Structure formats: structure tokens, C-alpha cells
Amino acid sequence: MIVGDLQSFGANLVGETAFSGMVEGVVGGSAFHVPTSAGERDLTAVLDPAKLYYAEITGGPAEGHRFDVGYAATTADTLALDLGSPHNTSSTLLKRASAVRRS
């Protein structure tokens, strides 16, 4: 029997969302094109080159898959992905919604 107050604790293992948007196309098989979602924001200004990020698919048949972001090739409205990363959970890119999170 437990007597008194209880307090549970859980550490959040998901990094904070740096950018969230709808993928409008796949460029060159290795990048997500997100011009409408990016709007006036420049993705290279939103992401910190000193940090690691990943794109997580948040809808459709590939929901839950993740791809590491390749900051060096990212442009204002195109999110480049590091398809050679061992952290990726799929080798195929699909046009789906994504959220970019810090690793």
C-alpha cells in the first residue's frame, strides 16, 4: 500500500521542433522542398549549423521514419537530407509532412 503523495518523472527523449511543415516535393532524391511552409523564413537561419537535426515524417504510410538533415546543402526553402546516415530509418524518401527536430 502506497501512502502519501506520488510524483512521477519522465525525461522527454524527443528533441524540440525547430521547423514543421508540409513537404511539397522531393528534390534530387535527397531533399524535401518546403517553400509554402517555409514562407518568409530561411531554413538556413532557422537551423543552427553547430547542432544536429533530423526530419521526422509525421503523416502517411512512412509516418515515424526519420532522416538526418544535411545542413551544408540546405537552402532557404529546401531541406537537404543525409541519406548515408546510419540513423535514418528508411532509404526511400516520400512526399509527406515532416517536422525537423534537434537530435
Short mmCIF file of C-alpha atoms in Angstrom, two decimals:
data_model
loop_
_atom_site.label_atom_id
_atom_site.label_comp_id
_atom_site.label_asym_id
_atom_site.label_seq_id
_atom_site.Cartn_x
_atom_site.Cartn_y
_atom_site.Cartn_z
CA MET A 1 0.00 0.00 0.00
CA ILE A 2 1.33 3.41 -1.00
CA VAL A 3 0.68 6.23 1.41
CA GLY A 4 1.29 9.92 0.74
CA ASP A 5 1.90 11.96 -2.39
CA LEU A 6 3.42 10.44 -5.50
CA GLN A 7 5.25 12.28 -8.23
CA SER A 8 6.22 10.56 -11.45
CA PHE A 9 9.10 11.70 -13.61
CA GLY A 10 9.78 11.10 -17.27
CA ALA A 11 12.54 12.51 -19.39
CA ASN A 12 11.47 13.69 -22.85
CA LEU A 13 13.68 11.92 -25.38
CA VAL A 14 12.36 13.84 -28.40
CA GLY A 15 14.30 16.98 -29.35
CA GLU A 16 12.49 20.30 -29.68
CA THR A 17 10.89 21.07 -33.04
CA ALA A 18 12.91 23.63 -35.00
CA PHE A 19 10.63 23.65 -38.06
CA SER A 20 7.41 21.93 -39.03
CA GLY A 21 5.91 21.95 -42.49
CA MET A 22 4.39 20.13 -45.43
CA VAL A 23 6.76 18.60 -47.96
CA GLU A 24 5.74 19.76 -51.45
CA GLY A 25 8.24 17.67 -53.34
CA VAL A 26 11.40 15.61 -53.25
CA VAL A 27 14.38 17.25 -54.97
CA GLY A 28 17.09 15.06 -56.49
CA GLY A 29 16.01 12.14 -54.33
CA SER A 30 17.77 13.63 -51.31
CA ALA A 31 15.95 16.78 -50.20
CA PHE A 32 12.49 17.93 -49.13
CA HIS A 33 11.16 21.05 -50.90
CA VAL A 34 9.05 23.10 -48.43
CA PRO A 35 8.52 26.58 -49.99
CA THR A 36 4.97 27.22 -48.74
CA SER A 37 5.71 26.04 -45.19
CA ALA A 38 8.98 27.98 -45.05
CA GLY A 39 7.16 31.14 -46.13
CA GLU A 40 9.28 34.15 -45.29
CA ARG A 41 11.62 32.07 -43.10
CA ASP A 42 15.01 30.97 -44.39
CA LEU A 43 15.69 27.39 -43.26
CA THR A 44 19.42 28.11 -43.04
CA ALA A 45 18.60 30.84 -40.48
CA VAL A 46 16.21 28.60 -38.52
CA LEU A 47 18.73 25.76 -38.13
CA ASP A 48 21.94 26.14 -36.14
CA PRO A 49 24.89 24.64 -38.09
CA ALA A 50 26.53 23.65 -34.79
CA LYS A 51 23.63 21.34 -33.89
CA LEU A 52 22.36 18.08 -35.35
CA TYR A 53 18.81 17.80 -36.69
CA TYR A 54 16.60 15.13 -38.17
CA ALA A 55 13.41 15.24 -40.26
CA GLU A 56 10.63 13.06 -38.92
CA ILE A 57 7.74 12.01 -41.16
CA THR A 58 4.53 12.85 -39.31
CA GLY A 59 1.87 11.55 -41.69
CA GLY A 60 1.08 8.93 -44.30
CA PRO A 61 2.46 5.42 -44.81
CA ALA A 62 6.00 6.48 -43.83
CA GLU A 63 4.90 8.10 -40.56
CA GLY A 64 7.55 7.75 -37.87
CA HIS A 65 10.52 7.41 -40.21
CA ARG A 66 13.39 9.85 -39.73
CA PHE A 67 16.26 11.20 -41.82
CA ASP A 68 19.27 13.18 -40.63
CA VAL A 69 19.46 16.72 -42.02
CA GLY A 70 22.45 17.75 -44.13
CA TYR A 71 22.80 21.41 -43.12
CA ALA A 72 25.57 22.26 -45.63
CA ALA A 73 23.29 21.57 -48.63
CA THR A 74 20.10 23.03 -47.10
CA THR A 75 18.78 26.20 -48.78
CA ALA A 76 16.16 28.78 -47.84
CA ASP A 77 13.25 26.51 -48.84
CA THR A 78 14.79 23.07 -49.37
CA LEU A 79 15.80 20.77 -46.54
CA ALA A 80 18.74 18.59 -47.59
CA LEU A 81 18.98 15.14 -46.06
CA ASP A 82 21.99 12.97 -45.27
CA LEU A 83 20.86 9.71 -46.87
CA GLY A 84 24.11 7.99 -45.86
CA SER A 85 23.47 8.44 -42.14
CA PRO A 86 23.21 5.24 -40.10
CA HIS A 87 20.49 6.95 -38.01
CA ASN A 88 17.98 7.05 -40.89
CA THR A 89 15.11 4.59 -40.59
CA SER A 90 14.40 4.31 -44.32
CA SER A 91 16.35 4.62 -47.56
CA THR A 92 13.37 5.92 -49.56
CA LEU A 93 12.02 9.47 -49.47
CA LEU A 94 8.30 10.03 -49.82
CA LYS A 95 6.44 13.31 -50.23
CA ARG A 96 4.86 13.61 -46.78
CA ALA A 97 4.54 16.03 -43.88
CA SER A 98 7.64 16.41 -41.75
CA ALA A 99 8.89 18.01 -38.58
CA VAL A 100 12.53 18.95 -38.11
CA ARG A 101 13.78 18.22 -34.62
CA ARG A 102 17.10 18.75 -32.89
CA SER A 103 18.92 15.49 -32.12
#
